[in-house]
Amino acid sequence: PCQYFTGYKLYTDGTFVRVRAANLGLAQSQITQDPSCSSTIMASIRLWLKADSVLGSDGTSVASWTDTSGNGNTAVQATPLRQPMLKTGQFNNRPVLRFTASEQDTINVAANFPSPFTAFVVARQNGPTRGRVFTAINNNWLLGWWNGGKGQAYYEGWVSAAGTPAADSNVYLYTGTSSGATSALYENGTQLYSNGGGITGPNGLAMGYGGASEFSDADIAEAMMLDTALSDADRVIVESYLNLKYAIY
């Protein structure tokens, strides 16, 4: 039940289950609530992509990434040569979708996600080509990475400083929010920026690239879009869930 803090345990067979923290003997720092414990979060989710929901073995090409929110915003890539690959045993021994820039890999969601919004993405850049990783299709919006930099956010206007600091190959959780008047960027749960420099949500979502160029060598484990700017308390619930699941920070 949601009145209990919730923990997670990864078994050697790859099973990842939610159990009561008291049954695991976890320290407080290892305990978090599941997003399903907040009615606000669950009512606001419009997209929830999880690599551990993809069926297949290591190296399987992924043509369709099911939206587990129930809203039908499934990510698709019909061209076989541009499909990302399922890779097992990655972030905290969890699977990811791997995108290769030289193959122009990408997988896309057609839906519009206007402001207000909250976006979460767990990913890393893993090779020499470092463009966009989580970006829009029909407008200029990006979260996390751009042009060799990390800690980036552009929502039809810069929220972050452009292009710095330099990207690396670490796993990051990026959270982007906009109320329609004020926007923010968080890296691993810490606020980097808050301003009105860009306030527009993504119209369509692309993972692995930014249009006809700006591709990335990247791994993506999980992504969410919500149709509200979450309160700090609810944002922390989701960030804590993702951090504990993937052992990011």
XYZ file of N, CA, C and O in Angstrom, residues 9-213:
820
model
N 14.165 -4.392 -5.302
C 15.230 -5.379 -5.211
C 15.437 -6.025 -6.575
O 14.478 -6.437 -7.235
N 16.675 -6.083 -6.993
C 17.044 -6.721 -8.248
C 17.573 -8.109 -7.947
O 18.537 -8.271 -7.202
N 16.936 -9.128 -8.530
C 17.366 -10.500 -8.334
C 18.326 -10.924 -9.443
O 18.398 -10.300 -10.501
N 19.057 -11.996 -9.211
C 20.089 -12.412 -10.154
C 19.521 -12.826 -11.507
O 20.224 -12.794 -12.514
N 18.243 -13.195 -11.561
C 17.652 -13.567 -12.839
C 17.165 -12.358 -13.625
O 16.571 -12.504 -14.691
N 17.422 -11.143 -13.099
C 17.013 -9.926 -13.791
C 15.674 -9.387 -13.375
O 15.263 -8.319 -13.809
N 14.954 -10.120 -12.533
C 13.653 -9.649 -12.064
C 13.844 -8.442 -11.149
O 14.696 -8.442 -10.273
N 13.023 -7.429 -11.364
C 13.101 -6.198 -10.576
C 11.713 -5.959 -10.012
O 10.771 -5.723 -10.747
N 11.578 -6.098 -8.679
C 10.251 -6.057 -8.082
C 10.168 -4.988 -7.009
O 11.168 -4.598 -6.406
N 8.944 -4.509 -6.774
C 8.693 -3.552 -5.717
C 8.218 -4.312 -4.480
O 7.324 -5.141 -4.568
N 8.823 -4.033 -3.336
C 8.439 -4.677 -2.089
C 8.474 -3.654 -0.971
O 9.061 -2.583 -1.097
N 7.849 -3.977 0.155
C 7.942 -3.101 1.303
C 9.380 -3.012 1.781
O 10.072 -4.022 1.923
N 9.814 -1.799 2.050
C 11.194 -1.591 2.457
C 11.533 -2.353 3.723
O 12.653 -2.827 3.897
N 10.558 -2.506 4.616
C 10.811 -3.216 5.873
C 11.219 -4.659 5.628
O 11.938 -5.267 6.417
N 10.783 -5.220 4.494
C 11.114 -6.600 4.181
C 12.511 -6.750 3.584
O 12.988 -7.858 3.381
N 13.158 -5.610 3.254
C 14.486 -5.651 2.666
C 15.573 -5.253 3.646
O 16.748 -5.466 3.384
N 15.199 -4.633 4.752
C 16.182 -4.118 5.682
C 16.960 -2.957 5.112
O 18.148 -2.777 5.382
N 16.289 -2.124 4.285
C 16.968 -1.017 3.632
C 17.191 0.146 4.581
O 16.376 0.418 5.453
N 18.293 0.862 4.360
C 18.509 2.124 5.043
C 17.561 3.171 4.469
O 17.058 3.038 3.346
N 17.335 4.253 5.227
C 16.417 5.292 4.770
C 16.844 5.863 3.419
O 16.014 6.186 2.582
N 18.166 5.968 3.199
C 18.651 6.521 1.944
C 18.352 5.624 0.748
O 18.457 6.058 -0.395
N 17.975 4.377 0.999
C 17.686 3.431 -0.084
C 16.185 3.253 -0.297
O 15.774 2.380 -1.053
N 15.384 4.076 0.352
C 13.939 3.908 0.328
C 13.295 5.074 -0.408
O 13.689 6.216 -0.254
N 12.316 4.763 -1.209
C 11.596 5.810 -1.911
C 10.148 5.396 -2.083
O 9.779 4.255 -1.819
N 9.322 6.329 -2.532
C 7.947 6.014 -2.894
C 7.863 5.768 -4.389
O 8.603 6.348 -5.173
N 6.957 4.911 -4.777
C 6.679 4.680 -6.181
C 5.798 5.809 -6.705
O 4.945 6.318 -5.982
N 5.974 6.245 -7.982
C 5.098 7.277 -8.529
C 3.617 6.948 -8.432
O 2.780 7.849 -8.358
N 3.259 5.655 -8.443
C 1.851 5.274 -8.359
C 1.243 5.614 -7.004
O 0.031 5.548 -6.835
N 2.104 5.990 -6.020
C 1.591 6.377 -4.713
C 1.017 7.786 -4.718
O 0.418 8.205 -3.729
N 1.205 8.551 -5.772
C 0.672 9.908 -5.870
C -0.410 9.964 -6.927
O -0.156 9.722 -8.103
N -1.634 10.309 -6.523
C -2.731 10.415 -7.493
C -2.469 11.541 -8.479
O -2.860 11.455 -9.652
N -1.782 12.610 -8.049
C -1.459 13.714 -8.953
C -0.533 13.251 -10.060
O -0.735 13.564 -11.239
N 0.488 12.505 -9.690
C 1.427 12.008 -10.696
C 0.717 11.097 -11.684
O 0.812 11.276 -12.904
N -0.015 10.126 -11.186
C -0.633 9.139 -12.072
C -1.675 9.764 -12.988
O -1.822 9.359 -14.141
N -2.405 10.770 -12.490
C -3.419 11.427 -13.316
C -2.798 12.302 -14.398
O -3.467 12.648 -15.376
N -1.517 12.655 -14.227
C -0.866 13.602 -15.138
C 0.024 12.949 -16.174
O 0.450 13.611 -17.116
N 0.324 11.660 -16.029
C 1.256 11.005 -16.949
C 0.616 10.846 -18.330
O -0.486 10.310 -18.459
N 1.307 11.341 -19.357
C 0.853 11.189 -20.735
C 1.753 10.263 -21.542
O 1.377 9.789 -22.607
N 2.948 9.990 -21.031
C 3.887 9.102 -21.714
C 4.793 8.490 -20.667
O 5.304 9.180 -19.785
N 4.990 7.152 -20.774
C 5.910 6.473 -19.856
C 6.568 5.348 -20.635
O 5.974 4.311 -20.899
N 7.813 5.584 -21.040
C 8.594 4.612 -21.792
C 9.640 3.996 -20.874
O 10.423 4.714 -20.251
N 9.668 2.667 -20.804
C 10.605 1.943 -19.952
C 11.276 0.849 -20.770
O 10.583 0.006 -21.355
N 12.594 0.854 -20.792
C 13.292 -0.173 -21.568
C 13.033 -1.565 -21.019
O 13.072 -2.550 -21.765
N 12.754 -1.674 -19.712
C 12.494 -3.004 -19.152
C 11.102 -3.523 -19.491
O 10.741 -4.631 -19.095
N 10.325 -2.746 -20.249
C 9.041 -3.246 -20.753
C 9.155 -3.793 -22.171
O 8.195 -4.353 -22.702
N 10.318 -3.631 -22.783
C 10.527 -4.091 -24.161
C 10.852 -5.586 -24.145
O 11.746 -6.032 -23.419
N 10.133 -6.348 -24.948
C 10.362 -7.782 -25.045
C 11.459 -8.061 -26.059
O 11.474 -7.494 -27.155
N 12.373 -8.945 -25.694
C 13.436 -9.314 -26.616
C 14.713 -9.599 -25.873
O 14.849 -9.321 -24.677
N 15.674 -10.149 -26.591
C 16.975 -10.487 -26.015
C 17.980 -9.396 -26.360
O 17.701 -8.478 -27.140
N 19.163 -9.501 -25.785
C 20.225 -8.535 -26.038
C 20.524 -8.453 -27.529
O 20.732 -9.465 -28.192
N 20.496 -7.233 -28.059
C 20.778 -7.027 -29.471
C 19.563 -6.981 -30.368
O 19.694 -6.750 -31.574
N 18.364 -7.156 -29.796
C 17.130 -7.105 -30.583
C 16.876 -5.692 -31.095
O 16.967 -4.726 -30.330
N 16.554 -5.539 -32.377
C 16.145 -4.244 -32.918
C 14.741 -3.911 -32.436
O 13.869 -4.784 -32.373
N 14.512 -2.638 -32.105
C 13.243 -2.221 -31.514
C 12.503 -1.315 -32.494
O 12.919 -0.182 -32.765
N 11.402 -1.817 -33.031
C 10.567 -1.051 -33.949
C 9.474 -0.280 -33.230
O 8.961 0.712 -33.751
N 9.112 -0.729 -32.020
C 8.003 -0.136 -31.288
C 8.314 -0.179 -29.796
O 8.666 -1.237 -29.268
N 8.187 0.972 -29.142
C 8.431 1.097 -27.706
C 7.110 1.501 -27.064
O 6.666 2.637 -27.193
N 6.467 0.548 -26.387
C 5.107 0.744 -25.895
C 5.044 1.778 -24.783
O 5.859 1.761 -23.851
N 4.070 2.664 -24.893
C 3.777 3.643 -23.856
C 3.024 2.937 -22.735
O 1.869 2.558 -22.896
N 3.678 2.771 -21.571
C 3.050 2.044 -20.470
C 2.101 2.907 -19.654
O 1.512 2.417 -18.693
N 1.912 4.193 -20.035
C 0.956 5.047 -19.332
C -0.486 4.694 -19.660
O -1.406 5.119 -18.965
N -0.691 3.950 -20.755
C -2.044 3.627 -21.192
C -2.639 4.637 -22.145
O -3.795 4.485 -22.574
N -1.868 5.662 -22.534
C -2.378 6.706 -23.419
C -2.115 6.442 -24.895
O -2.521 7.237 -25.744
N -1.435 5.349 -25.193
C -1.245 4.966 -26.586
C -0.197 5.769 -27.335
O -0.167 5.734 -28.568
N 0.675 6.487 -26.609
C 1.709 7.298 -27.269
C 2.986 6.481 -27.495
O 4.078 6.855 -27.071
N 2.811 5.379 -28.186
C 3.919 4.455 -28.436
C 4.940 5.081 -29.379
O 4.583 5.740 -30.358
N 6.217 4.893 -29.077
C 7.301 5.356 -29.939
C 7.563 4.305 -31.018
O 7.592 3.107 -30.725
N 7.754 4.758 -32.259
C 7.895 3.821 -33.370
C 9.035 4.232 -34.293
O 9.382 5.413 -34.396
N 9.592 3.236 -34.965
C 10.565 3.437 -36.030
C 10.368 2.309 -37.032
O 10.684 1.155 -36.772
N 9.813 2.675 -38.206
C 9.456 1.671 -39.205
C 10.635 1.235 -40.061
O 10.583 0.162 -40.680
N 11.688 2.037 -40.122
C 12.831 1.721 -40.974
C 13.814 0.834 -40.216
O 14.427 1.277 -39.230
N 13.998 -0.419 -40.621
C 14.828 -1.347 -39.849
C 16.237 -0.840 -39.570
O 16.764 -1.027 -38.473
N 16.868 -0.199 -40.550
C 18.249 0.236 -40.375
C 18.391 1.377 -39.376
O 19.501 1.684 -38.934
N 17.274 2.003 -39.004
C 17.325 3.134 -38.065
C 16.733 2.781 -36.700
O 16.571 3.657 -35.858
N 16.446 1.525 -36.486
C 15.862 1.111 -35.206
C 16.936 0.982 -34.133
O 18.006 0.415 -34.382
N 16.669 1.500 -32.930
C 17.619 1.296 -31.837
C 17.657 -0.172 -31.429
O 16.797 -0.966 -31.810
N 18.632 -0.504 -30.606
C 18.873 -1.884 -30.186
C 18.630 -2.019 -28.684
O 19.022 -1.150 -27.902
N 17.973 -3.086 -28.297
C 17.830 -3.401 -26.877
C 19.147 -3.962 -26.354
O 19.695 -4.904 -26.902
N 19.660 -3.341 -25.283
C 20.879 -3.824 -24.641
C 20.565 -4.120 -23.177
O 20.083 -3.262 -22.442
N 20.840 -5.330 -22.761
C 20.557 -5.750 -21.394
C 21.780 -5.497 -20.500
O 22.894 -5.273 -20.981
N 21.541 -5.508 -19.169
C 22.628 -5.432 -18.205
C 23.381 -4.120 -18.208
O 24.600 -4.104 -18.072
N 22.676 -2.999 -18.317
C 23.324 -1.703 -18.420
C 23.189 -0.892 -17.121
O 23.852 -1.195 -16.154
N 22.302 0.074 -17.043
C 22.220 0.944 -15.869
C 21.716 0.131 -14.676
O 20.569 -0.314 -14.666
N 22.570 -0.063 -13.687
C 22.205 -0.871 -12.516
C 21.693 -2.249 -12.943
O 20.748 -2.789 -12.362
N 22.316 -2.780 -13.978
C 21.973 -4.085 -14.553
C 20.592 -4.108 -15.206
O 20.007 -5.175 -15.399
N 20.082 -2.933 -15.553
C 18.796 -2.837 -16.245
C 19.008 -2.615 -17.738
O 20.069 -2.128 -18.169
N 18.014 -2.915 -18.566
C 18.171 -2.728 -20.012
C 18.018 -1.272 -20.437
O 17.456 -0.444 -19.709
N 18.532 -0.994 -21.622
C 18.397 0.317 -22.253
C 18.105 0.114 -23.726
O 18.285 -0.983 -24.265
N 17.669 1.176 -24.393
C 17.659 1.221 -25.855
C 18.906 1.965 -26.292
O 19.188 3.064 -25.815
N 19.681 1.337 -27.190
C 20.949 1.917 -27.650
C 20.773 2.516 -29.039
O 20.273 1.859 -29.964
N 21.217 3.755 -29.177
C 21.106 4.513 -30.422
C 22.512 4.745 -30.976
O 23.406 5.196 -30.247
N 22.698 4.456 -32.263
C 23.993 4.605 -32.921
C 23.895 5.724 -33.939
O 23.097 5.655 -34.888
N 24.710 6.762 -33.754
C 24.604 7.956 -34.595
C 24.910 7.656 -36.055
O 24.261 8.187 -36.956
N 25.900 6.800 -36.318
C 26.279 6.509 -37.702
C 25.173 5.815 -38.487
O 25.154 5.864 -39.717
N 24.239 5.178 -37.763
C 23.084 4.544 -38.394
C 21.856 5.451 -38.386
O 20.795 5.059 -38.871
N 22.000 6.649 -37.826
C 20.897 7.597 -37.669
C 19.719 6.961 -36.943
O 18.549 7.150 -37.299
N 20.028 6.231 -35.876
C 18.980 5.571 -35.092
C 18.112 6.605 -34.379
O 18.619 7.574 -33.794
N 16.820 6.365 -34.396
C 15.877 7.201 -33.664
C 14.574 6.447 -33.508
O 14.271 5.523 -34.275
N 13.792 6.814 -32.501
C 12.452 6.273 -32.328
C 11.577 7.412 -31.833
O 11.987 8.195 -30.967
N 10.375 7.557 -32.416
C 9.633 8.802 -32.290
C 8.217 8.614 -31.765
O 7.565 7.594 -32.018
N 7.745 9.640 -31.071
C 6.373 9.727 -30.576
C 5.706 10.907 -31.276
O 6.250 12.021 -31.265
N 4.526 10.693 -31.856
C 3.888 11.737 -32.645
C 3.149 12.781 -31.809
O 2.903 13.893 -32.275
N 2.788 12.468 -30.587
C 1.915 13.330 -29.788
C 2.549 14.663 -29.432
O 3.772 14.788 -29.309
N 1.698 15.660 -29.246
C 2.104 16.988 -28.778
C 2.001 17.026 -27.254
O 1.039 16.519 -26.673
N 2.998 17.642 -26.607
C 3.020 17.762 -25.151
C 3.201 19.235 -24.779
O 4.302 19.663 -24.413
N 2.139 20.024 -24.874
C 2.275 21.467 -24.626
C 2.473 21.781 -23.149
O 2.250 20.936 -22.272
N 2.879 23.020 -22.871
C 2.947 23.486 -21.485
C 1.538 23.593 -20.919
O 0.594 23.888 -21.650
N 1.412 23.336 -19.590
C 2.456 22.990 -18.637
C 2.898 21.539 -18.813
O 2.127 20.696 -19.236
N 4.147 21.263 -18.436
C 4.663 19.900 -18.561
C 5.737 19.647 -17.519
O 6.349 20.566 -16.970
N 5.967 18.361 -17.271
C 7.167 17.878 -16.592
C 7.698 16.712 -17.406
O 6.931 15.832 -17.802
N 8.998 16.727 -17.682
C 9.654 15.671 -18.455
C 10.775 15.059 -17.632
O 11.500 15.776 -16.936
N 10.896 13.737 -17.725
C 12.001 13.008 -17.088
C 12.663 12.125 -18.135
O 11.973 11.479 -18.929
N 13.994 12.059 -18.114
C 14.698 11.118 -18.981
C 15.950 10.616 -18.259
O 16.682 11.385 -17.640
N 16.155 9.292 -18.315
C 17.352 8.644 -17.772
C 18.146 8.126 -18.960
O 17.666 7.250 -19.702
N 19.351 8.661 -19.150
C 20.106 8.327 -20.363
C 21.575 8.669 -20.177
O 21.983 9.254 -19.175
N 22.354 8.298 -21.190
C 23.752 8.713 -21.268
C 24.161 8.778 -22.727
O 23.578 8.100 -23.594
N 25.161 9.581 -23.010
C 25.835 9.518 -24.296
C 27.014 8.574 -24.142
O 27.748 8.627 -23.147
N 27.210 7.676 -25.118
C 28.181 6.592 -24.932
C 29.230 6.493 -26.023
O 29.946 5.499 -26.114
N 29.315 7.516 -26.860
C 30.280 7.450 -27.953
C 30.717 8.830 -28.394
O 30.394 9.835 -27.754
N 31.419 8.912 -29.503
C 32.011 10.183 -29.919
C 31.027 11.201 -30.485
O 31.321 12.400 -30.480
N 29.870 10.758 -30.986
C 28.918 11.685 -31.581
C 27.913 12.115 -30.526
O 27.158 11.292 -30.000
N 27.896 13.412 -30.201
C 27.151 13.916 -29.044
C 26.255 15.085 -29.466
O 26.599 16.246 -29.274
N 25.120 14.740 -30.072
C 24.129 15.738 -30.443
C 23.007 15.787 -29.422
O 23.245 15.937 -28.227
N 21.788 15.627 -29.897
C 20.613 15.586 -29.022
C 20.279 14.139 -28.669
O 20.567 13.224 -29.430
N 19.630 13.960 -27.522
C 19.207 12.636 -27.071
C 17.703 12.577 -26.906
O 17.055 11.616 -27.325
N 17.125 13.611 -26.318
C 15.689 13.659 -26.005
C 15.199 15.020 -26.472
O 15.516 16.045 -25.874
N 14.432 15.019 -27.577
C 14.167 16.279 -28.265
C 12.819 16.219 -28.974
O 12.171 15.166 -29.017
N 12.375 17.354 -29.487
C 11.089 17.427 -30.184
C 11.268 17.172 -31.680
O 12.373 17.265 -32.226
N 10.140 16.882 -32.344
C 10.135 16.667 -33.787
C 9.716 17.920 -34.532
O 10.341 18.333 -35.500
N 8.635 18.564 -34.076
C 7.995 19.634 -34.838
C 8.249 21.031 -34.300
O 7.734 22.004 -34.848
N 9.005 21.153 -33.227
C 9.446 22.458 -32.743
C 10.822 22.293 -32.124
O 11.360 21.188 -32.048
N 11.415 23.397 -31.689
C 12.783 23.369 -31.180
C 12.750 23.253 -29.664
O 12.582 24.241 -28.947
N 12.893 22.028 -29.208
C 12.828 21.694 -27.781
C 13.818 20.575 -27.529
O 13.894 19.617 -28.302
N 14.576 20.678 -26.459
C 15.501 19.601 -26.100
C 15.720 19.609 -24.602
O 15.577 20.628 -23.923
N 16.080 18.434 -24.096
C 16.349 18.254 -22.676
C 17.571 17.367 -22.493
O 17.624 16.266 -23.039
N 18.553 17.854 -21.733
C 19.685 17.035 -21.333
C 20.971 17.291 -22.075
O 21.957 17.721 -21.478
N 20.990 17.043 -23.403
C 22.236 17.087 -24.165
C 22.035 17.851 -25.463
O 20.988 17.777 -26.108
N 23.099 18.566 -25.853
C 23.078 19.277 -27.140
C 24.492 19.704 -27.510
O 25.224 20.253 -26.679
N 24.890 19.407 -28.746
C 26.095 19.983 -29.343
C 27.340 19.803 -28.467
O 28.136 20.720 -28.280
N 27.496 18.594 -27.932
C 28.663 18.296 -27.112
C 28.566 18.740 -25.672
O 29.516 18.583 -24.904
N 27.417 19.259 -25.280
C 27.228 19.709 -23.904
C 26.164 18.908 -23.187
O 25.279 18.307 -23.809
N 26.242 18.888 -21.857
C 25.207 18.300 -21.019
C 24.581 19.411 -20.165
O 25.025 20.554 -20.208
N 23.536 19.052 -19.401
C 22.858 20.067 -18.603
C 22.194 21.116 -19.471
O 22.192 22.308 -19.139
N 21.597 20.677 -20.568
C 21.016 21.579 -21.562
C 19.493 21.542 -21.523
O 18.892 20.478 -21.328
N 18.875 22.687 -21.736
C 17.418 22.763 -21.848
C 17.059 23.931 -22.749
O 17.466 25.074 -22.488
N 16.314 23.632 -23.802
C 15.830 24.647 -24.739
C 14.376 24.340 -25.022
O 14.050 23.301 -25.591
N 13.475 25.223 -24.593
C 12.031 25.021 -24.778
C 11.496 26.136 -25.673
O 10.731 26.978 -25.260
N 11.973 26.184 -26.932
C 11.751 27.312 -27.847
C 12.342 28.595 -27.261
O 11.834 29.698 -27.479
N 13.410 28.433 -26.558
C 14.148 29.493 -25.887
C 15.030 28.843 -24.843
O 14.669 27.811 -24.261
N 16.217 29.420 -24.615
C 17.159 28.797 -23.696
C 16.721 28.937 -22.249
O 16.431 30.042 -21.781
N 16.683 27.816 -21.569
C 16.525 27.777 -20.119
C 17.905 27.632 -19.473
O 18.180 28.185 -18.412
N 18.776 26.867 -20.126
C 20.149 26.655 -19.652
C 21.102 27.585 -20.386
O 20.725 28.257 -21.359
N 22.363 27.591 -19.952
C 23.436 28.173 -20.739
C 23.711 27.250 -21.919
O 23.698 26.034 -21.769
N 23.954 27.818 -23.079
C 24.081 27.015 -24.294
C 25.441 26.350 -24.401
O 26.470 27.015 -24.380
N 25.441 24.996 -24.463
C 26.621 24.254 -24.850
C 27.619 23.910 -23.764
O 28.624 23.264 -24.041
N 27.390 24.327 -22.534
C 28.319 24.001 -21.454
C 27.537 23.483 -20.260
O 26.384 23.873 -20.056
N 28.132 22.609 -19.436
C 29.487 22.054 -19.535
C 29.570 20.947 -20.582
O 28.551 20.493 -21.098
N 30.798 20.499 -20.850
C 31.013 19.447 -21.841
C 30.370 18.141 -21.388
O 30.394 17.792 -20.209
N 29.806 17.428 -22.335
C 29.175 16.143 -22.045
C 30.232 15.091 -21.715
O 31.394 15.201 -22.103
N 29.793 14.074 -20.972
C 30.641 12.926 -20.661
C 29.823 11.657 -20.901
O 28.759 11.714 -21.523
N 30.305 10.524 -20.426
C 29.627 9.257 -20.678
C 28.907 8.716 -19.456
O 28.550 7.536 -19.409
N 28.666 9.552 -18.459
C 27.955 9.135 -17.258
C 26.445 9.086 -17.499
O 25.922 9.741 -18.399
N 25.771 8.315 -16.655
C 24.309 8.259 -16.689
C 23.758 9.451 -15.922
O 24.229 9.775 -14.825
N 22.749 10.111 -16.496
C 22.113 11.256 -15.848
C 20.601 11.106 -15.864
O 20.018 10.506 -16.786
N 19.991 11.661 -14.838
C 18.547 11.881 -14.804
C 18.319 13.369 -14.995
O 18.755 14.187 -14.175
N 17.664 13.727 -16.091
C 17.288 15.120 -16.329
C 15.783 15.281 -16.177
O 14.998 14.460 -16.673
N 15.417 16.340 -15.462
C 14.024 16.714 -15.273
C 13.835 18.113 -15.823
O 14.600 19.025 -15.488
N 12.837 18.281 -16.679
C 12.491 19.593 -17.199
C 11.050 19.914 -16.867
O 10.187 19.039 -16.959
N 10.791 21.144 -16.465
C 9.425 21.556 -16.141
C 9.130 22.918 -16.747
O 10.041 23.728 -16.965
N 7.859 23.161 -17.006
C 7.401 24.509 -17.348
C 5.950 24.657 -16.928
O 5.123 23.779 -17.193
N 5.665 25.774 -16.284
C 4.290 26.113 -15.917
C 3.585 26.847 -17.043
O 2.378 27.086 -16.970
N 4.319 27.203 -18.081
C 3.820 28.080 -19.126
C 4.283 29.504 -18.929
O 4.157 30.339 -19.822
N 4.860 29.784 -17.753
C 5.418 31.098 -17.460
C 6.862 31.002 -16.980
O 7.699 31.822 -17.326
N 7.146 29.965 -16.181
C 8.479 29.746 -15.637
C 8.886 28.301 -15.894
O 8.077 27.388 -15.729
N 10.137 28.114 -16.289
C 10.654 26.784 -16.595
C 11.865 26.484 -15.723
O 12.505 27.384 -15.181
N 12.185 25.195 -15.612
C 13.323 24.779 -14.793
C 13.982 23.553 -15.401
O 13.368 22.795 -16.154
N 15.248 23.376 -15.038
C 16.027 22.200 -15.418
C 16.701 21.657 -14.170
O 17.313 22.412 -13.404
N 16.586 20.341 -13.979
C 17.220 19.649 -12.864
C 18.115 18.556 -13.419
O 17.738 17.834 -14.350
N 19.305 18.419 -12.829
C 20.230 17.336 -13.150
C 20.441 16.506 -11.899
O 20.889 17.023 -10.869
N 20.083 15.226 -11.975
C 20.226 14.324 -10.824
C 19.610 14.909 -9.561
O 20.173 14.839 -8.468
N 18.420 15.496 -9.733
C 17.657 16.001 -8.607
C 18.027 17.385 -8.130
O 17.368 17.922 -7.231
N 19.067 18.004 -8.704
C 19.512 19.334 -8.297
C 19.127 20.355 -9.350
O 19.413 20.161 -10.544
N 18.482 21.439 -8.931
C 18.068 22.469 -9.880
C 19.285 23.210 -10.421
O 20.116 23.707 -9.663
N 19.374 23.270 -11.747
C 20.435 24.020 -12.406
C 19.976 25.392 -12.848
O 20.757 26.352 -12.797
N 18.736 25.495 -13.314
C 18.215 26.749 -13.845
C 16.725 26.862 -13.550
O 16.009 25.852 -13.502
N 16.259 28.107 -13.397
C 14.835 28.420 -13.308
C 14.635 29.826 -13.846
O 15.188 30.792 -13.303
N 13.861 29.933 -14.932
C 13.662 31.231 -15.576
C 12.531 31.130 -16.599
O 11.901 30.076 -16.727
N 12.286 32.197 -17.307
C 11.259 32.219 -18.349
C 11.841 32.266 -19.733
O 11.170 32.697 -20.683
N 13.085 31.774 -19.884
C 13.759 31.862 -21.177
C 13.117 31.036 -22.278
O 13.182 31.387 -23.446
N 12.502 29.922 -21.908
C 11.761 29.082 -22.847
C 10.647 28.404 -22.084
O 10.874 27.918 -20.967
N 9.446 28.379 -22.634
C 8.294 27.890 -21.864
C 7.415 26.921 -22.656
O 6.339 26.543 -22.193
N 7.865 26.474 -23.814
C 7.052 25.654 -24.710
C 7.389 24.176 -24.535
O 8.548 23.808 -24.387
N 6.366 23.325 -24.588
C 6.581 21.890 -24.528
C 6.907 21.303 -25.889
O 6.768 21.965 -26.923
N 7.335 20.036 -25.927
C 7.713 19.400 -27.191
C 6.490 18.965 -28.011
O 5.593 18.308 -27.506
N 6.504 19.328 -29.279
C 5.476 18.876 -30.218
C 6.043 17.673 -30.971
O 6.805 17.819 -31.918
N 5.672 16.487 -30.500
C 6.321 15.260 -30.949
C 7.618 15.076 -30.191
O 8.231 16.051 -29.741
N 8.020 13.829 -30.010
C 9.265 13.536 -29.310
C 10.124 12.604 -30.159
O 9.609 11.645 -30.742
N 11.414 12.895 -30.218
C 12.378 12.044 -30.903
C 13.469 11.671 -29.922
O 13.960 12.523 -29.178
N 13.847 10.433 -29.916
C 14.940 9.964 -29.076
C 16.086 9.512 -29.951
O 15.895 8.750 -30.879
N 17.281 10.049 -29.681
C 18.472 9.686 -30.422
C 18.925 10.710 -31.447
O 20.038 10.623 -31.941
N 18.062 11.695 -31.763
C 18.465 12.658 -32.788
C 17.685 13.956 -32.650
O 16.807 14.097 -31.813
N 18.028 14.940 -33.491
C 17.349 16.233 -33.471
C 16.967 16.692 -34.853
O 17.313 17.792 -35.264
N 16.251 15.898 -35.608
C 15.830 16.262 -36.954
C 16.634 15.490 -37.974
O 16.821 14.288 -37.864
N 17.168 16.196 -38.970
C 17.974 15.552 -40.005
C 19.435 15.455 -39.599
O 20.247 14.898 -40.334
N 19.773 15.980 -38.431
C 21.160 15.964 -37.973
C 21.161 15.898 -36.446
O 20.166 15.572 -35.824
